[in-house]
Short mmCIF file of C-alpha atoms in Angstrom, two decimals:
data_model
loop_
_atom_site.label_atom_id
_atom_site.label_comp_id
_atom_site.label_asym_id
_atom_site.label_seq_id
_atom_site.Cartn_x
_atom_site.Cartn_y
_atom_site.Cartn_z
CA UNK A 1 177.72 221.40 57.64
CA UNK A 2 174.80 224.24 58.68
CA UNK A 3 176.91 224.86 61.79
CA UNK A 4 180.09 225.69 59.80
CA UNK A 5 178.46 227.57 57.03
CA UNK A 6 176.79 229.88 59.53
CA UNK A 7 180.27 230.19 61.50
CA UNK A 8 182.15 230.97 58.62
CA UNK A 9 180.12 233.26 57.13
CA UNK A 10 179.93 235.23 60.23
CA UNK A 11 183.71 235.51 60.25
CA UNK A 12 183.75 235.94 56.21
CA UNK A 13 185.18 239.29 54.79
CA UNK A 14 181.66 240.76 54.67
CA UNK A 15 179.52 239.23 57.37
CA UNK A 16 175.78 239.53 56.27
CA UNK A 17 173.69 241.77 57.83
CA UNK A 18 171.21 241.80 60.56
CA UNK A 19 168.04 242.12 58.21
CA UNK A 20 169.49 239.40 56.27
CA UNK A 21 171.12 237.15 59.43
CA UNK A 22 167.27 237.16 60.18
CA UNK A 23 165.78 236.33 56.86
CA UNK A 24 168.20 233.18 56.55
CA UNK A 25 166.82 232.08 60.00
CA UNK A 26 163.02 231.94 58.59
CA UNK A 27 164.29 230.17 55.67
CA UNK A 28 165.75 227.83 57.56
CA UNK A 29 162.64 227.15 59.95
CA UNK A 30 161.34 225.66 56.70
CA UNK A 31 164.32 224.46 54.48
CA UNK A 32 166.32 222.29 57.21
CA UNK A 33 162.82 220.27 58.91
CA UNK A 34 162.13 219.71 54.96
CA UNK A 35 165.74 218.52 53.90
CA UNK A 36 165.90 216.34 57.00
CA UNK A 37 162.89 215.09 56.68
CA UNK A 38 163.32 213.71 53.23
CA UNK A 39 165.95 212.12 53.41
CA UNK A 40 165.08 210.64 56.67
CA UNK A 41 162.22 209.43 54.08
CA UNK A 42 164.22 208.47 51.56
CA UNK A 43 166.32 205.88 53.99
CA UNK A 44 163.84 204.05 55.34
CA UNK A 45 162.47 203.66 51.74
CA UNK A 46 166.30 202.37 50.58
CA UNK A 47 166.59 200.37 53.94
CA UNK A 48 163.12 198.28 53.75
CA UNK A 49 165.35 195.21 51.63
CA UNK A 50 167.65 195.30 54.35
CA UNK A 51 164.89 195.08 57.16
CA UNK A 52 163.02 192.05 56.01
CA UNK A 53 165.99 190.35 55.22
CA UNK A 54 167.11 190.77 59.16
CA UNK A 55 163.86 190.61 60.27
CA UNK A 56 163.42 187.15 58.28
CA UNK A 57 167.06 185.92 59.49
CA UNK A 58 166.17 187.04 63.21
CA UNK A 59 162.54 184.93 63.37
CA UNK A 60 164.38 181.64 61.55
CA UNK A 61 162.37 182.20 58.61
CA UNK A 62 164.51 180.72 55.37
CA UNK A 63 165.13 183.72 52.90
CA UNK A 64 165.31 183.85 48.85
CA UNK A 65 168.47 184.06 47.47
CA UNK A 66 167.51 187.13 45.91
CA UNK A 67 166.14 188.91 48.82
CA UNK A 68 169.36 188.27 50.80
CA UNK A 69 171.47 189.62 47.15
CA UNK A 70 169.39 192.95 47.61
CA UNK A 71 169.87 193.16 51.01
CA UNK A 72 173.77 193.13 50.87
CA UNK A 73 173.57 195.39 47.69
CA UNK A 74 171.56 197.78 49.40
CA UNK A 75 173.95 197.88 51.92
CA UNK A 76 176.90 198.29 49.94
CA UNK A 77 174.99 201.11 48.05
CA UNK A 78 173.97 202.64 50.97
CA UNK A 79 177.02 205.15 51.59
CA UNK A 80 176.73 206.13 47.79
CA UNK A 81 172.78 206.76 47.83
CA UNK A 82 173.41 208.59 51.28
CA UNK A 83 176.08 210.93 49.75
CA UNK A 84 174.21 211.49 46.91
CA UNK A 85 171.06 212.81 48.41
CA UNK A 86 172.88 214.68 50.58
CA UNK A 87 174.96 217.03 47.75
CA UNK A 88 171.37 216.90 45.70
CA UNK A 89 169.81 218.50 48.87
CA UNK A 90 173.17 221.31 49.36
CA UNK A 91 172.37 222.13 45.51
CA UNK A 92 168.99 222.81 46.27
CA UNK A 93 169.86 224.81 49.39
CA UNK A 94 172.24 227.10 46.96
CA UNK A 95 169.97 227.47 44.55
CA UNK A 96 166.73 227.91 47.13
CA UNK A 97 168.91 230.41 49.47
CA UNK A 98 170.23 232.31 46.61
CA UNK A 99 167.38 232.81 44.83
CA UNK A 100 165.88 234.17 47.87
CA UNK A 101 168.74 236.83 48.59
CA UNK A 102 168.19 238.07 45.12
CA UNK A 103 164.59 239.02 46.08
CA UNK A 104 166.75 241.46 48.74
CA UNK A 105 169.68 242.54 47.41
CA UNK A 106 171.21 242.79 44.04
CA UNK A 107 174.96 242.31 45.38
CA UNK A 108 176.30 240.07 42.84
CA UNK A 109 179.15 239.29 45.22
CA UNK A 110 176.64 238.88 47.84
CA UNK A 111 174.94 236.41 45.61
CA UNK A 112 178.20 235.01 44.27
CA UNK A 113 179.49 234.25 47.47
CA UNK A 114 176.37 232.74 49.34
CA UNK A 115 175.92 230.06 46.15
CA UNK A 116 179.51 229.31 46.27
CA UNK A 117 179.99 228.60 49.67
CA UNK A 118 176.82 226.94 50.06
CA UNK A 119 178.45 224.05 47.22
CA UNK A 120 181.75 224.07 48.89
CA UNK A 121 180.51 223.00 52.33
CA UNK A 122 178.29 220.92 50.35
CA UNK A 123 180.85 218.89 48.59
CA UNK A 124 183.10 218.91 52.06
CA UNK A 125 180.73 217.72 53.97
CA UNK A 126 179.41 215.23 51.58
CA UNK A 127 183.28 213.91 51.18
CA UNK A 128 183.72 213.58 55.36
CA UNK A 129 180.62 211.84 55.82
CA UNK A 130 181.05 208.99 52.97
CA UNK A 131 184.53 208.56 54.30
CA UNK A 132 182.61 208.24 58.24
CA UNK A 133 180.36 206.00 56.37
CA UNK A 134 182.70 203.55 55.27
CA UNK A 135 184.85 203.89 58.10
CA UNK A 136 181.20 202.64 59.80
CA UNK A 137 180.47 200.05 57.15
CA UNK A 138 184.08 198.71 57.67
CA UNK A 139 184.10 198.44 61.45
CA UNK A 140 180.46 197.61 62.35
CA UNK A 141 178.72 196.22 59.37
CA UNK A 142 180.74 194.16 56.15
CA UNK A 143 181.82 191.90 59.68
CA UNK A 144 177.76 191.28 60.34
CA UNK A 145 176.66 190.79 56.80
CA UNK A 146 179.60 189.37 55.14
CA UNK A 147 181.65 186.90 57.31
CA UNK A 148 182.76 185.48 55.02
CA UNK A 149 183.81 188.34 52.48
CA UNK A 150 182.93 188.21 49.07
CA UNK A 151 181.77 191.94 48.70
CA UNK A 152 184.16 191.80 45.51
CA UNK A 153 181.51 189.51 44.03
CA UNK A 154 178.30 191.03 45.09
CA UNK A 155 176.55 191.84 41.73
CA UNK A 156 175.45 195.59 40.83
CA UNK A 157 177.61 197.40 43.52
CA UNK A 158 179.49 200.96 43.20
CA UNK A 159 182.66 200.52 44.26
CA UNK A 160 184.98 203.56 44.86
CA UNK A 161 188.80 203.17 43.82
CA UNK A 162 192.06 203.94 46.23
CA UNK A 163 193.23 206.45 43.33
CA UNK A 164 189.48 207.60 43.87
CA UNK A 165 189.68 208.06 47.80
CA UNK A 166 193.23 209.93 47.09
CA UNK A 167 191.73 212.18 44.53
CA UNK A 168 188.84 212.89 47.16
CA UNK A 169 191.17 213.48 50.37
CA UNK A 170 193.54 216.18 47.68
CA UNK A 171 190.71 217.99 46.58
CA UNK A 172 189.33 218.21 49.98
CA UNK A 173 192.53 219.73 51.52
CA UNK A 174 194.14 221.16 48.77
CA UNK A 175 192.02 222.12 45.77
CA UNK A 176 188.95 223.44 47.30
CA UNK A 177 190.48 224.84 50.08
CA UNK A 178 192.49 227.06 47.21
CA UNK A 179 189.47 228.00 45.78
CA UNK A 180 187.98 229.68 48.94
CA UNK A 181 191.19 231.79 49.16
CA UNK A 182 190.60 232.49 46.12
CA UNK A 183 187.49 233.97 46.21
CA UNK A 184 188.34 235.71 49.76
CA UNK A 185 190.77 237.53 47.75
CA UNK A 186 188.35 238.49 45.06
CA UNK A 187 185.80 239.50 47.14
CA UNK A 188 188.17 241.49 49.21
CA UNK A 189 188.15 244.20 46.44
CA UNK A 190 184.28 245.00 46.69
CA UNK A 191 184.82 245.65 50.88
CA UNK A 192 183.60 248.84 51.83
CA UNK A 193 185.41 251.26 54.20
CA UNK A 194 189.63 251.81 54.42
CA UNK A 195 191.81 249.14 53.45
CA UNK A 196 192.34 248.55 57.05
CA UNK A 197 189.22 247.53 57.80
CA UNK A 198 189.40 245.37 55.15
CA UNK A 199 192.71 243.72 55.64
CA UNK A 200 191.25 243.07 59.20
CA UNK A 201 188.54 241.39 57.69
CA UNK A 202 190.42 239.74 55.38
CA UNK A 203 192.63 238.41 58.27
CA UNK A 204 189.75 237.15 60.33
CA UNK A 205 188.77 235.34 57.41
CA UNK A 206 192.15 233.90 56.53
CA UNK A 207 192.40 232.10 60.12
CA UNK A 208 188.52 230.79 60.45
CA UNK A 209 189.50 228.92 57.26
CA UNK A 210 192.90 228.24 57.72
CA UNK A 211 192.14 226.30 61.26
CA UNK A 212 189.08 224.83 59.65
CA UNK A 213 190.96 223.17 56.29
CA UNK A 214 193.63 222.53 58.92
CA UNK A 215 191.51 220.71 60.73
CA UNK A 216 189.39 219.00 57.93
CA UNK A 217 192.84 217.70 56.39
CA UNK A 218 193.54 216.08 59.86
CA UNK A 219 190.57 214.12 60.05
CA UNK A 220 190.06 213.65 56.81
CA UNK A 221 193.62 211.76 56.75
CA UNK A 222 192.93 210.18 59.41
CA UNK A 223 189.83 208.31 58.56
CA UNK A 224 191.32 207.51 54.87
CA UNK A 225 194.53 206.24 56.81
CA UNK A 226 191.96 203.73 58.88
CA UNK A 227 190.09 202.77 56.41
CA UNK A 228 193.01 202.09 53.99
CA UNK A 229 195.26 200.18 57.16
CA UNK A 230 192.87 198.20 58.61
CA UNK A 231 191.87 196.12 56.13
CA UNK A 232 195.95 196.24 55.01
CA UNK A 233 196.88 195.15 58.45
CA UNK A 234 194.85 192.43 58.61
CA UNK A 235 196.04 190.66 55.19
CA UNK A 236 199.20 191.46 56.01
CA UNK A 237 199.00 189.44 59.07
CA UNK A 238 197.11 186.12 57.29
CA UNK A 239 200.14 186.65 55.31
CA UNK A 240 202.40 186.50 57.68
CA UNK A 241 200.78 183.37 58.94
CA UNK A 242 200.61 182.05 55.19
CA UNK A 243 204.73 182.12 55.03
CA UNK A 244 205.21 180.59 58.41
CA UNK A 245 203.32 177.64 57.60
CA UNK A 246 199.63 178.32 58.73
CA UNK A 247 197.21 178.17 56.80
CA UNK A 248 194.15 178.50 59.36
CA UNK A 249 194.25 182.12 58.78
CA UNK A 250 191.67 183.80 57.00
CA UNK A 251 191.47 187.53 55.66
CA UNK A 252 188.58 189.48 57.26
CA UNK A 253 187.30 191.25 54.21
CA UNK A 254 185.15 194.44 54.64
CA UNK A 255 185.76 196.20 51.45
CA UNK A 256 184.89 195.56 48.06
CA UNK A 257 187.73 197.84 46.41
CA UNK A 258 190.69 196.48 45.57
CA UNK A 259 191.83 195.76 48.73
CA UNK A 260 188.78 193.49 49.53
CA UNK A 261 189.59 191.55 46.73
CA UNK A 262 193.23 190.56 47.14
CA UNK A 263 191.71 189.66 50.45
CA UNK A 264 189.45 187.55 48.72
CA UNK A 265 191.85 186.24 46.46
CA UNK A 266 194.36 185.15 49.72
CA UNK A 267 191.49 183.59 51.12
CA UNK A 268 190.62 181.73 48.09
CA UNK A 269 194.60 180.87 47.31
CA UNK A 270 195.52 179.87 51.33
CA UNK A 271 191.66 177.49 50.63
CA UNK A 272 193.78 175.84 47.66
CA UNK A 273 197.06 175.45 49.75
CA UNK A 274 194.79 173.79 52.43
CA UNK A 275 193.32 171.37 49.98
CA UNK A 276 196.86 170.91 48.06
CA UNK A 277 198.50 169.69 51.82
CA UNK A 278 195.43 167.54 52.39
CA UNK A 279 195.71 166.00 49.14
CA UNK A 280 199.60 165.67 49.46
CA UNK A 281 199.02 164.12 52.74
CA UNK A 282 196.22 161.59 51.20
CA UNK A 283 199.29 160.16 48.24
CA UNK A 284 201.88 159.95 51.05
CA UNK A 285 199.51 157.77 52.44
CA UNK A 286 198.42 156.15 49.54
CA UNK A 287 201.87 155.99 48.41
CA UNK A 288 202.73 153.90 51.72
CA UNK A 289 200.14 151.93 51.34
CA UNK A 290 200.78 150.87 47.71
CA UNK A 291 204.44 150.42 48.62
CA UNK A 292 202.81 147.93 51.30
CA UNK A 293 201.13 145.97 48.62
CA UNK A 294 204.20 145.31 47.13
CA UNK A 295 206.31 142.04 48.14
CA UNK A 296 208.99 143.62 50.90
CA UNK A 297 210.87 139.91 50.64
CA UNK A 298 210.84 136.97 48.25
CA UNK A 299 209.74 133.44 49.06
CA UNK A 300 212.32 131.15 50.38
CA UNK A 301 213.44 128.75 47.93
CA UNK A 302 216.76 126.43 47.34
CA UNK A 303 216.59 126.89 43.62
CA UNK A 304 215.61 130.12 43.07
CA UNK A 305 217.25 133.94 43.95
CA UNK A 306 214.78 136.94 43.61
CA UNK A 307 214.93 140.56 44.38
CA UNK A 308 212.57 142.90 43.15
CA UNK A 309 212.01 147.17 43.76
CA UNK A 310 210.07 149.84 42.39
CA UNK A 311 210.59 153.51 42.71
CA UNK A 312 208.01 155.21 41.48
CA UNK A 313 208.12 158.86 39.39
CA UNK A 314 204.97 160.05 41.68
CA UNK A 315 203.61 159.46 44.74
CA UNK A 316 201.42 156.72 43.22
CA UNK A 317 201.46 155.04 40.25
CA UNK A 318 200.66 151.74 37.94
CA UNK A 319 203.68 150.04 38.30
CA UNK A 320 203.56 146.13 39.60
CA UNK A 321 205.68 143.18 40.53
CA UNK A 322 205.09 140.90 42.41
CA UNK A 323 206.17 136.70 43.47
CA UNK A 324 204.84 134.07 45.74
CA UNK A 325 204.54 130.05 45.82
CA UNK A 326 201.84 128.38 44.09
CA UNK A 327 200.94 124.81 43.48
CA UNK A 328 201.69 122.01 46.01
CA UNK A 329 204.25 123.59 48.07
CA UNK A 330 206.45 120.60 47.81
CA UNK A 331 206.79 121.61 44.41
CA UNK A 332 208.66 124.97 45.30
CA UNK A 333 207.16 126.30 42.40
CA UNK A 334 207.20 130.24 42.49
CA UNK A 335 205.23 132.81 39.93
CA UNK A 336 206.56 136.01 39.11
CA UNK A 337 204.70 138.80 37.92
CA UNK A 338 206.01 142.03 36.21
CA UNK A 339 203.21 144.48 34.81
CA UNK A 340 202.30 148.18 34.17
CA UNK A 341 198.98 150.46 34.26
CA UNK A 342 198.85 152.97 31.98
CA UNK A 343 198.80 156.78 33.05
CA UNK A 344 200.03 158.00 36.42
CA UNK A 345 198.62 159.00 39.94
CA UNK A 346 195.80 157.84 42.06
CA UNK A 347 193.87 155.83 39.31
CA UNK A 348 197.02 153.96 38.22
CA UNK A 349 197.40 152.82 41.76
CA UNK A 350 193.74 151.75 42.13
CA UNK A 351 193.45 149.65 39.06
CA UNK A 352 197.13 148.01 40.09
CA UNK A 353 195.77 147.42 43.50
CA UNK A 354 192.64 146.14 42.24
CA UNK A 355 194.65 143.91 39.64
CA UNK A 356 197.00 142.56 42.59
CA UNK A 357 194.07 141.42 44.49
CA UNK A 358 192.26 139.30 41.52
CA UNK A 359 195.89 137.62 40.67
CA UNK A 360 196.69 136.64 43.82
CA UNK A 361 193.40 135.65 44.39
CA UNK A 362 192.38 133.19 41.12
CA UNK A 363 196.64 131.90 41.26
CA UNK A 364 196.12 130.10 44.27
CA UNK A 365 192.67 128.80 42.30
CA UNK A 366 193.27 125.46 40.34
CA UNK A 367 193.67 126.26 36.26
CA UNK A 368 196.72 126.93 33.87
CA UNK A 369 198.29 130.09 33.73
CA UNK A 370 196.71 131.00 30.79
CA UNK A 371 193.30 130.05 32.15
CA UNK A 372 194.09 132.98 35.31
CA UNK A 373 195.53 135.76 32.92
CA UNK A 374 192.29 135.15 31.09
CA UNK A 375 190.38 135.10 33.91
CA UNK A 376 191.52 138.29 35.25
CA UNK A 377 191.38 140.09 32.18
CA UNK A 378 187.67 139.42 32.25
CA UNK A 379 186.79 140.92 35.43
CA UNK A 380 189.08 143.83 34.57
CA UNK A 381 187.93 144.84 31.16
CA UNK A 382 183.92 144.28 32.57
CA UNK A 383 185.84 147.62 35.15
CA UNK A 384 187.51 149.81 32.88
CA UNK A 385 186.80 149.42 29.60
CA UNK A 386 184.73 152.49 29.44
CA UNK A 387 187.80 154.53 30.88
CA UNK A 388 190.46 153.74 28.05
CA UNK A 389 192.84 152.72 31.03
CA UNK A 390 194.65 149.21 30.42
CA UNK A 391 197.63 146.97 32.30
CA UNK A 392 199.84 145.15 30.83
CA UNK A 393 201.41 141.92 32.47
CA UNK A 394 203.75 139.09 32.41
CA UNK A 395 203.17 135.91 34.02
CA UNK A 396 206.25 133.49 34.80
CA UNK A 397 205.86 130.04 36.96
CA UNK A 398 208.89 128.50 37.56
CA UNK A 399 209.13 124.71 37.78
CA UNK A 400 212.69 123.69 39.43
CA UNK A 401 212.12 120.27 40.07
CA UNK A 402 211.06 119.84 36.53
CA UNK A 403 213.98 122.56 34.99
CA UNK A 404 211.12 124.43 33.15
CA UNK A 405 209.88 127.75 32.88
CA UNK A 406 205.96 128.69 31.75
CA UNK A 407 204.78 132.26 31.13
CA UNK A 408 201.95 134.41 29.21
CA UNK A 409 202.94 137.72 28.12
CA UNK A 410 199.64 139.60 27.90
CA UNK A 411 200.97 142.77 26.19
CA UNK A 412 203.99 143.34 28.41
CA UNK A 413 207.99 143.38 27.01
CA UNK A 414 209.19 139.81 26.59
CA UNK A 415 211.39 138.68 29.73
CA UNK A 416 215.43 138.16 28.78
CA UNK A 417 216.50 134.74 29.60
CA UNK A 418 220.38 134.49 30.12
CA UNK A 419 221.97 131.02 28.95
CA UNK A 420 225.15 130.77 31.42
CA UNK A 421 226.54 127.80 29.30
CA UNK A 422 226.05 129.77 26.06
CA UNK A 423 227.00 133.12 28.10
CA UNK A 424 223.63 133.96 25.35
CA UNK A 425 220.10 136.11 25.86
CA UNK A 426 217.46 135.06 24.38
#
């Protein structure tokens, strides 16, 4: 920014003078080691969070949660604080520099003209380097101390808007850049010496600035346009990866803007469709095995024809049937079992499962029907009866050497027996 000010100002309409070239030299044997010096100062007095928290990390040493929150605030902070001490220290400079002119000279355009340009290269040069900062912060840094992204969420943070960055990058190449033409034209009418002289001047002065906004707009677009793609690019290609199926892709995130937070959102939302496939995975299999549980062919018997399926809604569920021999199997008895668990889903299928095990279990046990319905129903309440969940069941044994049929209905529908003499239900 020094190095353009003094180059344009030598090629300005009315180049300063060698009495005054040499007193801005002396100032600036003083002003520029000062001005460097404190803000070398003030960034190693902004940076000391960020030091111990590395130096901490580096030797193994376990940090506070709060140190490494500072640390990564700092950080974020950083290109703001930077900028910011930099266009306090080009205020000071047109107020320090001017004020010393006036001790010389009482050219107002003079005066006019050295404060003005001294806040337009300010403000230029403050608006390249925060966008060379970020561009830095993007590349080098947010990958270091935020693998895995989050900036968004980092507490107390400035964050600086796309509509922001465009409004920066216009006034950068378009609105000041108008204003220094502007006041090349104005102070082309206090010139001294023929209008050609002064046109000549004025031409000089047209080109140094024209090639150096020229130039300024080309780099400036260019480091917006990076630091706007890259993070673009890369969700666009975890997206990509996201519709053909993949979801181990994740969004490097090294903004917190709005861009860093749709990141952070696709990360977040391709974490859910992970856990949604694992947990769609984990009922297909629970679904199989359930269906497993179920009888897949009924007992062979001369007296009695069974069939029995169940399609469930979901993948899992509370739905039961179920038949096998019991007794003396001479008998050829055979029990059939119809019940339901209220609700849906993975519990359902537990307490069904679990339910399946104690029947089969205390039927082949000696005691009435009645006695292993009641049986059962102790061990389950003593399970769920804090839950509110329930099952409902019928029992049937059927007897065909006797001709008889027993059952307990323990809050199920009643069964339908069909009479074929009577062609009646009851």
């Amino acid at each position: 920014g020094i190095t353009i000010a003094r180059f344009i100002s030598q090629r300005s309409i009315a180049p300063p003078e060698a009495a005054l070239t040499e007193l801005l030299n002396r100032i600036d044997q003083v002003f520029l080691p000062l001005s460097f010096l404190s803000v070398i100062v003030a960034i190693l007095i902004w940076e000391r969070p960020i030091r111990h928290w590395l130096t901490r990390l580096y030797c193994g040493v376990v940090t506070h949660r709060d140190l490494e929150q500072n640390a990564r605030r700092r950080l974020l902070n950083e290109p703001f604080f930077l900028i910011a001490a930099d266009v306090i220290i080009w205020l000071i400079a047109a107020v320090v520099y001017t004020g010393i002119i006036a001790q010389t000279t009482t050219s107002h355009v003079l005066l006019g003209r050295t404060f003005f340009q001294t806040i337009i290269i300010g403000v230029i040069t403050a608006t390249t380097a925060f966008f060379v900062l970020e561009h830095m912060l993007q590349k080098n840094l947010a990958p270091l101390f935020f693998p895995e992204g989050g900036l968004y969420r980092i507490p107390k943070t400035l964050r600086i808007r796309i509509r922001t960055r465009m409004a920066a990058l216009i006034a950068a190449v378009n609105l000041i850049p108008f204003l220094v033409f502007f006041l090349m034209v104005h102070g082309s009418y206090y010139v001294e010496g023929s209008p050609e002289q002064a046109l000549a001047l004025l031409r000089n002065s047209v080109y140094t600035n024209a090639l150096f906004f020229i130039g300024l707009g080309v780099g400036l677009t260019a480091l917006v346009a990076s630091n706007l793609t890259r993070p673009l690019n890369e969700t666009i290609k975890v997206l990509r990866r996201i519709r053909s199926g993949r979801l181990d892709g994740k969004v490097l995130v090294t903004t917190n803007d709005e861009i860093g937070y749709a990141g952070d959102v696709i990360n977040e939302m391709t974490e859910g469709l992970r856990e949604r496939l694992q947990l769609r995975q984990s009922l297909e299999l629970a679904r199989e095995v359930q269906q497993n549980l179920l009888p897949k062919s009924p007992p062979p018997s001369e007296h009695v024809d069974i069939a029995g399926r169940s399609i469930y809604c979901d993948q899992t569920g509370g739905d039961y049937f179920d038949f096998f021999r019991v007794g003396d199997p001479a008998d050829g008895k055979v029990a059939l079992l119809v019940g339901d668990v209220s609700g849906h889903g993975i519990s359902s299928a537990l307490l069904m499962a679990t339910a399946r095990a104690f029947l089969r279990l205390r039927s082949f046990l000696p005691g009435s029907i009645a006695e292993i319905v009641g049986d059962v129903n102790r061990q389950l309440v003593a399970d769920v009866e804090d839950s509110g969940q329930f099952m409902t069941l019928f029992y049937l044994v059927i007897d065909p050497v006797k001709g008889d049929l027993r059952w307990v209905r323990a809050g199920h529908d009643p069964a339908i027996l069909y009479d074929v003499q009577r062609d009646a239900f009851e």
